[in-house]
Coordinates of C-alpha atoms and ligand atoms in Angstrom, one line a residue:
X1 CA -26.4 30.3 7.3
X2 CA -27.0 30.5 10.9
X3 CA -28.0 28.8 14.3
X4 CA -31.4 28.2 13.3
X5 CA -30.0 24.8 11.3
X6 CA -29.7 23.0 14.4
X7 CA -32.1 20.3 15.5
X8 CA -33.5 20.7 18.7
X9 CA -33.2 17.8 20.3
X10 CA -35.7 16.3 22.3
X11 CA -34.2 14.7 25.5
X12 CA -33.1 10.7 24.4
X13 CA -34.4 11.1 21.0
X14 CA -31.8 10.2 18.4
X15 CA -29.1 12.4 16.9
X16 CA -30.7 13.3 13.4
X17 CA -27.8 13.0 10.8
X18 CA -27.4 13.8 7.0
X19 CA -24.5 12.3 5.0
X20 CA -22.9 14.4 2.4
X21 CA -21.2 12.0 -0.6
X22 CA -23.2 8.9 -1.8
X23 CA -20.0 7.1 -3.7
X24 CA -18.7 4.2 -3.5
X25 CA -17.5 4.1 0.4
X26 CA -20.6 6.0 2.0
X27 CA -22.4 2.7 1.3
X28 CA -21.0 1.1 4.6
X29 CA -21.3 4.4 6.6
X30 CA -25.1 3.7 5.2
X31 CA -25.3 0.4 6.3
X32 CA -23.8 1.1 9.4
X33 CA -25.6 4.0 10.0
X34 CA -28.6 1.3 10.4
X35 CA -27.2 -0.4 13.3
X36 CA -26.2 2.2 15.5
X37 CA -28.6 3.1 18.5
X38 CA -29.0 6.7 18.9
X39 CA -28.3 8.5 15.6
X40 CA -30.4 8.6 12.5
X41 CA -29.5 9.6 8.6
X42 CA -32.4 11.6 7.5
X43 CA -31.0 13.2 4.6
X44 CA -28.6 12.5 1.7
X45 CA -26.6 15.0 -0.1
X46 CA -24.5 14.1 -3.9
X47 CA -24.1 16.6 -6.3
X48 CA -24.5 13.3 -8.9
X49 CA -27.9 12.5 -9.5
X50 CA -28.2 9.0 -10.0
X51 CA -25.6 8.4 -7.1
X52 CA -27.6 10.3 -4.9
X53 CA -31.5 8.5 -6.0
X54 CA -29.6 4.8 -6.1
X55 CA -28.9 5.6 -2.7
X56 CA -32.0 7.2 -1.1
X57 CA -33.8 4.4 -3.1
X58 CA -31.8 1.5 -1.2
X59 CA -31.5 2.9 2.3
X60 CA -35.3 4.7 2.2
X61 CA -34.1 7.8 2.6
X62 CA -36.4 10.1 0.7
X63 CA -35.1 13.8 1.4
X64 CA -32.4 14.4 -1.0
X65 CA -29.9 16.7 -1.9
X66 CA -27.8 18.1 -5.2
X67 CA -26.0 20.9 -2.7
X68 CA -24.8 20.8 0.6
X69 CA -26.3 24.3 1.0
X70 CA -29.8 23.5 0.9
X71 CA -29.4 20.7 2.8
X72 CA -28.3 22.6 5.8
X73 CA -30.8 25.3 4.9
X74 CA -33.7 22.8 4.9
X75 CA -32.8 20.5 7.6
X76 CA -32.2 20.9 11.3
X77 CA -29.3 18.7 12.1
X78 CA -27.1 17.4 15.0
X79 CA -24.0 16.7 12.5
X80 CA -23.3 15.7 9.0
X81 CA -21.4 13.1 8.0
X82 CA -18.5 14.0 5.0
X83 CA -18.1 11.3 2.8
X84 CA -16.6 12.9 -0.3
X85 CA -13.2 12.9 -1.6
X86 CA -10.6 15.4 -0.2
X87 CA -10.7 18.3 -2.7
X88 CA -14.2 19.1 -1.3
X89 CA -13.7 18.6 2.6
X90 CA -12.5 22.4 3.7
X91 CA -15.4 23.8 2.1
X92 CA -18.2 21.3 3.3
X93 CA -16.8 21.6 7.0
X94 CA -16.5 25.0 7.0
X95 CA -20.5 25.3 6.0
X96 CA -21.1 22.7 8.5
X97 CA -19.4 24.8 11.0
X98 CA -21.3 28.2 10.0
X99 CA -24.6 26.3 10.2
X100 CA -23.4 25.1 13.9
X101 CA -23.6 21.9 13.2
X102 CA -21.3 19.1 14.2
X103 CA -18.9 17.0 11.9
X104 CA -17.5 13.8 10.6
X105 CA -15.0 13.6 8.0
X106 CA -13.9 11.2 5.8
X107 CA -10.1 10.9 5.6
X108 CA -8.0 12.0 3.9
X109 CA -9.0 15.0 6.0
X110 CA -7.2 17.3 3.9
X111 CA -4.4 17.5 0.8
X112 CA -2.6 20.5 3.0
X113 CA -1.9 21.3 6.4
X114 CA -3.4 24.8 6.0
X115 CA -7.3 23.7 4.7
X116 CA -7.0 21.0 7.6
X117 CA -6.2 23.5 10.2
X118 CA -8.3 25.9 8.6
X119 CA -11.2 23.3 9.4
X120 CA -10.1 23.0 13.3
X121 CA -10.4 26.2 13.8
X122 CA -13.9 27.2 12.0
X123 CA -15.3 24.3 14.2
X124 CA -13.3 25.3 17.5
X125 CA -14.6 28.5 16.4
X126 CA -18.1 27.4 15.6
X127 CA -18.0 25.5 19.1
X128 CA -18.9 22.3 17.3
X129 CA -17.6 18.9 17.5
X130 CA -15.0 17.9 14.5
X131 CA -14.2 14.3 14.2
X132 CA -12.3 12.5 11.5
X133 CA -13.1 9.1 10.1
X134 CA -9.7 7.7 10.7
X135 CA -11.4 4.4 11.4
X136 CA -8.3 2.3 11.1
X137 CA -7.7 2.4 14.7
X138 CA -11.0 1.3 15.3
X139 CA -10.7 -2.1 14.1
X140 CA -11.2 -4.8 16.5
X141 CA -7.8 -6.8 16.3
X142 CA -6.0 -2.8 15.8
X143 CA -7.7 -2.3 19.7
X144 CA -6.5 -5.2 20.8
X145 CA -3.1 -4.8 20.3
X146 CA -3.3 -1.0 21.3
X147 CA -5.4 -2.3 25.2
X148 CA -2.6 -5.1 25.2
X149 CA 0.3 -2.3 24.6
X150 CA -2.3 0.1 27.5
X151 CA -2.0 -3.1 29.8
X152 CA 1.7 -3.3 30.1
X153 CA 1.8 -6.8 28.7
X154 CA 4.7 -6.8 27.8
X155 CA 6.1 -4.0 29.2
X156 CA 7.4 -0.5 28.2
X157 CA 8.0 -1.1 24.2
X158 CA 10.9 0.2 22.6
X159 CA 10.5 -0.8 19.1
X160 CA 7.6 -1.7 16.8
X161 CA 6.5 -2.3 13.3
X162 CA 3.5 -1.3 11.5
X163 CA 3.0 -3.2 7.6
X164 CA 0.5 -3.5 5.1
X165 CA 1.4 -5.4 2.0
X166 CA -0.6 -6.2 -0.6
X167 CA -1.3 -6.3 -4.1
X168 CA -5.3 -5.7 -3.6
X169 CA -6.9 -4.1 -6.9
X170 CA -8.3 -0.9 -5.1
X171 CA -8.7 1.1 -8.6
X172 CA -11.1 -0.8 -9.6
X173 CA -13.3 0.7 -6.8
X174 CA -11.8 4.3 -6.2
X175 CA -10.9 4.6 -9.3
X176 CA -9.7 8.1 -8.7
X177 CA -6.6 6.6 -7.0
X178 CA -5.0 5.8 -9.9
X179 CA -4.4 9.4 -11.3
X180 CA -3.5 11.2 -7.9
X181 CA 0.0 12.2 -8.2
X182 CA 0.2 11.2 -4.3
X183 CA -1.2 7.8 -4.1
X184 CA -0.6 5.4 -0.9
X185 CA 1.4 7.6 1.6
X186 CA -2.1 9.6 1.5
X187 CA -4.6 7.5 0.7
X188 CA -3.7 4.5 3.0
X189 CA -0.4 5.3 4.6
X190 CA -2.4 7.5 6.8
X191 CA -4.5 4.5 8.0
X192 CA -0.7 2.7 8.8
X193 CA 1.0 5.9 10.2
X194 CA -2.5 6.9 12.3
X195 CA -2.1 3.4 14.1
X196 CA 1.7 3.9 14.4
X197 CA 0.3 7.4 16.9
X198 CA -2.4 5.4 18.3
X199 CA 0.3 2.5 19.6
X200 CA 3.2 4.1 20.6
X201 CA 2.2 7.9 20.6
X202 CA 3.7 11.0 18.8
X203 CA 6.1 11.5 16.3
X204 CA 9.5 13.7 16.9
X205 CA 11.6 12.7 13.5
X206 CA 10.2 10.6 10.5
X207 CA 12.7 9.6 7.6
X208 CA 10.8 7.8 4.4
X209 CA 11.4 6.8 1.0
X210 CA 8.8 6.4 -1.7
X211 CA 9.0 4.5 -5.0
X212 CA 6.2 3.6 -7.7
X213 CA 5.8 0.1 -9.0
X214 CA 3.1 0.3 -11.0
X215 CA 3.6 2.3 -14.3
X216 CA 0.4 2.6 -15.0
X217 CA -0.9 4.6 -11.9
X218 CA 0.1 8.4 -11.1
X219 CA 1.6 8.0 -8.0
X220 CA 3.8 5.8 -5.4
X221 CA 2.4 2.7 -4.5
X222 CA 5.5 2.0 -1.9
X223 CA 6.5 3.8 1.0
X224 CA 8.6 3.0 4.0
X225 CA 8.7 5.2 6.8
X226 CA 11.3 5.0 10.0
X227 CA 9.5 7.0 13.1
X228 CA 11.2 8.1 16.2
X229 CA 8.7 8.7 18.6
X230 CA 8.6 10.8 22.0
X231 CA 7.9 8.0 24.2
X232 CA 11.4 6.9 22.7
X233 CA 9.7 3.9 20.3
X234 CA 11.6 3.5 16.7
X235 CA 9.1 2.2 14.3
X236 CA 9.0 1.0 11.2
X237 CA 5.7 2.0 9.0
X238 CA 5.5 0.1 5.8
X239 CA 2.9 0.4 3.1
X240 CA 2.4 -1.4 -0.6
X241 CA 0.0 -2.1 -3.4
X242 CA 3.1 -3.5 -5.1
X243 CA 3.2 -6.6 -3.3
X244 CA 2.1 -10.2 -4.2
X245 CA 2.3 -12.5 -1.6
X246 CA 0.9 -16.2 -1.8
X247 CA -2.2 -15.2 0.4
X248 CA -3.9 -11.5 0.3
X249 CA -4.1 -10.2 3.0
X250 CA -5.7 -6.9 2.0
X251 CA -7.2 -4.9 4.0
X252 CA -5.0 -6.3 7.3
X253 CA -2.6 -4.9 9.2
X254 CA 0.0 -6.3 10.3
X255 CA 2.1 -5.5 13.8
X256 CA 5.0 -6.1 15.6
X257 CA 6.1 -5.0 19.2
X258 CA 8.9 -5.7 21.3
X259 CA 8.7 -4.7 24.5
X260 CA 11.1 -4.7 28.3
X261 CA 9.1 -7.7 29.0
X262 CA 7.9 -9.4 26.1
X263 CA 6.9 -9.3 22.5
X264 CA 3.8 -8.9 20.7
X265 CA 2.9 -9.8 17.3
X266 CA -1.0 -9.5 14.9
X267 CA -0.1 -12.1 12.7
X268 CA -2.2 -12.6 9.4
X269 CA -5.7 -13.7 10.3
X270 CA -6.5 -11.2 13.4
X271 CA -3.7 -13.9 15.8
X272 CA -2.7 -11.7 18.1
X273 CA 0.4 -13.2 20.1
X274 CA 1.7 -12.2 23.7
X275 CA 4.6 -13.7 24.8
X276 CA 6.8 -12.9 28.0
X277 CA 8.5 -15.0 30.3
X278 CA 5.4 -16.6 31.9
X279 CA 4.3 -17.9 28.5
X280 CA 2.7 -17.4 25.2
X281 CA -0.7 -16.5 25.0
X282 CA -2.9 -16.5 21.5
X283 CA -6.1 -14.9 20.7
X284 CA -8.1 -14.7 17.3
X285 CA -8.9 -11.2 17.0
X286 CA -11.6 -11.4 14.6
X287 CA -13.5 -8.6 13.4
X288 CA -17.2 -8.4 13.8
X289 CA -19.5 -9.4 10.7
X290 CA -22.8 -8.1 10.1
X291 CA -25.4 -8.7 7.5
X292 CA -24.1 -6.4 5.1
X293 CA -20.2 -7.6 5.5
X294 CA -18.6 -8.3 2.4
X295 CA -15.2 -10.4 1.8
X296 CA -12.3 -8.8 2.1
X297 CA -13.2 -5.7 3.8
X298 CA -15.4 -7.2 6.6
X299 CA -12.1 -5.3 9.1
X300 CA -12.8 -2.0 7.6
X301 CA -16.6 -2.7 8.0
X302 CA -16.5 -2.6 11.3
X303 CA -14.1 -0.1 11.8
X304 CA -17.0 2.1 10.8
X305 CA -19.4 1.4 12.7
X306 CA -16.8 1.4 15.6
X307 CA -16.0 4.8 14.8
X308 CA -19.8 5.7 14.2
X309 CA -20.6 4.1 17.6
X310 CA -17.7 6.4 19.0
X311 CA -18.9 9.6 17.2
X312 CA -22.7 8.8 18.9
X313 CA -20.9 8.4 22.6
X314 CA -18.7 11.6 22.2
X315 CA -22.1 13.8 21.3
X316 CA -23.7 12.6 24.1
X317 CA -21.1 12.4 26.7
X318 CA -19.9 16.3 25.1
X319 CA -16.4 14.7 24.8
X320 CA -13.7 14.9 22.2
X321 CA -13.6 12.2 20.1
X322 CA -10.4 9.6 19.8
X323 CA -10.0 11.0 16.1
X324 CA -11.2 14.5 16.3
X325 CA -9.8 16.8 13.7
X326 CA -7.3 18.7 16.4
X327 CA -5.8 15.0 16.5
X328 CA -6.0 14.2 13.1
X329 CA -3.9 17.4 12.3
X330 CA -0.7 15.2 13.8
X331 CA -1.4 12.6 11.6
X332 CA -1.6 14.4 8.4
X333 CA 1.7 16.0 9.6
X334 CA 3.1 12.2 9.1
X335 CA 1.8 12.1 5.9
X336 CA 3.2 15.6 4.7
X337 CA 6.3 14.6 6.5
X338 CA 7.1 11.1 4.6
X339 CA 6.5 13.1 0.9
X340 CA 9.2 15.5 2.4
X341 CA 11.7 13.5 3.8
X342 CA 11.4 11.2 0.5
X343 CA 11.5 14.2 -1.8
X344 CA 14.7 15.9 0.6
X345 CA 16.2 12.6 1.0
X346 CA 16.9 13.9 4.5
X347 CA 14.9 13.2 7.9
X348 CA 12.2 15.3 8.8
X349 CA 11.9 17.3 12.3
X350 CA 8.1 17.6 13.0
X351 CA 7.1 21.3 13.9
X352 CA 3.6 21.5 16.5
X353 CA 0.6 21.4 13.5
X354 CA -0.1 25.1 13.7
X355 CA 3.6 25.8 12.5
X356 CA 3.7 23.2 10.0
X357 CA 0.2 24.8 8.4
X358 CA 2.0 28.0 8.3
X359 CA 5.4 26.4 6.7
X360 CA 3.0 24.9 4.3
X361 CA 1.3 28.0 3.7
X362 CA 4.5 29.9 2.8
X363 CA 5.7 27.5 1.0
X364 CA 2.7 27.6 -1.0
X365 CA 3.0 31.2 -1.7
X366 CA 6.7 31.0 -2.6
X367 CA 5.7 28.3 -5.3
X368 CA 3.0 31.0 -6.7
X369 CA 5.6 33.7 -6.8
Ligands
NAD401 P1 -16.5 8.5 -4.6 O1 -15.9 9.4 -5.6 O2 -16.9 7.1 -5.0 O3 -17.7 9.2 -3.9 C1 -17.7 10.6 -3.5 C2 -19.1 11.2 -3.8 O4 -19.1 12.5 -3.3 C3 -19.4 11.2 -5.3 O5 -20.6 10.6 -5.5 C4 -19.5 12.7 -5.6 O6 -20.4 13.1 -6.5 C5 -19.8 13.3 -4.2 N1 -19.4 14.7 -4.0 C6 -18.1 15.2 -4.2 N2 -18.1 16.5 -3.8 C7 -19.3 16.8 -3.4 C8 -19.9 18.0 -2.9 N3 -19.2 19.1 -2.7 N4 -21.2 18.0 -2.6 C9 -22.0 16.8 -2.7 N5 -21.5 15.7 -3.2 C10 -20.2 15.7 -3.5 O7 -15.4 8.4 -3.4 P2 -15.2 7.2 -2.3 O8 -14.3 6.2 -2.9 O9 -16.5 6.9 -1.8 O10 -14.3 8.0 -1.2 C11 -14.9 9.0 -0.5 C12 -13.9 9.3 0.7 O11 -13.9 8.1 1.5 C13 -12.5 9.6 0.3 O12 -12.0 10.6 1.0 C14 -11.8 8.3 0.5 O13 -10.4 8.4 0.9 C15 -12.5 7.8 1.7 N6 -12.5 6.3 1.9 C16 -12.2 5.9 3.2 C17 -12.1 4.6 3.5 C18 -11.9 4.2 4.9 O14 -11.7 3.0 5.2 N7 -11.9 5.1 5.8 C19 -12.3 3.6 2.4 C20 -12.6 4.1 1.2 C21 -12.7 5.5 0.9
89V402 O1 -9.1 3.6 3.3 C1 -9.2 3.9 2.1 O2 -9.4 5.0 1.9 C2 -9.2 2.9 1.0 C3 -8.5 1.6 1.1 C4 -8.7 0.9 2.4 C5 -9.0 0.7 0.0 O3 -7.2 1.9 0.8 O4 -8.8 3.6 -0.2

């Protein structure tokens, strides 16, 4: 593989994309993809067949791919778009990175901290951009709350909550979900924690438990997490699929922030309160709907083509992205950090990401031993 895959851009013509994983979520990156000025999917990669023909038949794509390395053999890219499950992600960055050609990746960006730093590195190495779809953050009433906390609305906070409870069949879809042995902490915890980082800012100490509800999946479906932040926030990150409340809220988000100077709270429904001293102020943040939106997850939706709109900007403007992967690493370090606190029953100090990799490393030796 060499430099030769890159696309050589003409000057304002769009950035030519190929997405790798045609499943069951790459249809909104798809649909997305459609709407965003500036970038185009010219390719499609799945090493399943029918997956890969049902979907260059409904988005008229016509060059299609069973491997990832004849795609970046045959095409001259700007970036690739990883929409595959974890197990796979080390191995289609790193080709991405030794073809020099920019990526996105789907979260969870990695099942250790040693493939995900691993993956920083080829692309630092590489000299490409690395950005991870962690699109939670990206959803319009998420922002909201984040610009409102940016403002000083209600002053310096000093103690927040993060939930998502719900009881939202997502096996049905991913079925997959149901037989990892880690199930919400990595699947959708790091959607919850990620926002936790994006509000009040990195994490010094983490303490969790974890339980499973559900007997008939593989792993926990219920995780609590207490976070002590630098900026000197405690917050409260709480996750369930074990949860059946009287209206679903799946896939929302719920938040809570007190601050020196007032409170703020995203209710159900996108209402996003602000209240200080000088009065209460409400807002419907709604997300956006498009013509492909579907009921529940119009949120999620258009928290991809948020992030997609993001990843086009950062290209051009040769910027890091929000969510790059040298960010993201902090994040799965939450995520490794909750299954260890639960499993220690102690809290957990979080080591910098290159020391945590290393610890994981080691560790993952020792077990071989
Ligand atoms: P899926 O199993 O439905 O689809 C994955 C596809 O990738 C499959 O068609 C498979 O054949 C293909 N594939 C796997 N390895 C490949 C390889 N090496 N080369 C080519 N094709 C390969 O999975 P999904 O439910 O669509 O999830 C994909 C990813 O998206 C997961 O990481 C999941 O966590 C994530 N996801 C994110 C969100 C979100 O809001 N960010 C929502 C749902 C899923
Ligand atoms: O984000 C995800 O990966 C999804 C969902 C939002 C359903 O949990 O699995």
């Amino acid at each position: 593989m060499s430099e030769a895959n890159r696309s050589e851009r003409k000057q304002g013509a769009p950035l030519k994309g190929a997405l790798i994983g045609c499943g069951f979520f790459a249809r909104n990156h798809l649909h997305a993809w459609q709407g965003i000025e500036g970038a185009e999917i010219v390719a499609l990669c799945d090493a399943d067949e029918e997956r890969l023909q049902a979907a260059g038949r409904d988005f008229g794509i016509a060059r299609l791919y069973g491997d990832a390395v004849t795609l970046l053999d045959s095409e001259r890219l700007d970036f690739v778009d990883i929409a595959t499950t974890a197990p796979s992600h080390r191995a289609l960055v790193e080709l991405a990175a030794s073809a020099g050609v920019a990526a996105i990746c789907q979260k969870p960006f990695a099942l250790s901290m040693a493939d995900a730093l691993a993956m920083v590195h080829a692309c630092e190495h590489a000299g490409v951009p690395l950005m991870v779809h962690e699109n939670f953050r990206w959803q319009a009433a998420i922002r909201a709350a984040g610009q409102a906390l940016r403002e000083g609305r209600i002053g310096r906070p000093f103690w927040g909550r993060v939930s998502f409870r719900s009881a939202f069949d997502v096996f049905s879809g991913q079925p997959y979900l149901a037989r990892n042995e880690r199930f919400i902490v990595e699947d959708l915890g790091i959607h919850v924690l990620d926002i936790a980082r994006f509000l009040f800012g990195d994490v010094a100490r983490l303490s969790a438990t974890i339980a499973r509800v559900n007997p008939q999946i593989a792993g926990e479906d219920v995780a609590t997490m207490l976070l002590s932040h630098v900026s000197g926030v405690t917050s409260v990150v709480d996750c369930s699929y074990a949860s059946r409340l009287p209206h679903e809220l799946f896939p929302q988000t719920l938040i809570e922030v007190d601050g020196a100077e007032g409170t703020l709270r995203l209710f159900a429904d996108y209402r996003l309160q602000i209240h200080t001293r000088s009065g209460t102020h409400d807002e419907i943040a709604m997300p956006q709907s498009f013509p492909w939106s579907c009921a529940p997850w119009e949120a999620i939706q258009e928290s991809v083509a948020a992030i997609q709109t993001h990843w086009v900007a950062s290209l051009n403007g040769g910027v890091e992205p929000a969510t790059s992967g040298r960010d993201n690493l902090k994040t799965l370090q939450l995520v490794e950090a909750t299954y260890e606190s639960a499993r220690r029953g102690e809290t957990t100090v979080l080591p910098s990401p290159e020391l945590a990799a290393g610890q994981s490393a080691e560790s993952a030796g020792e077990a071989l031993r």
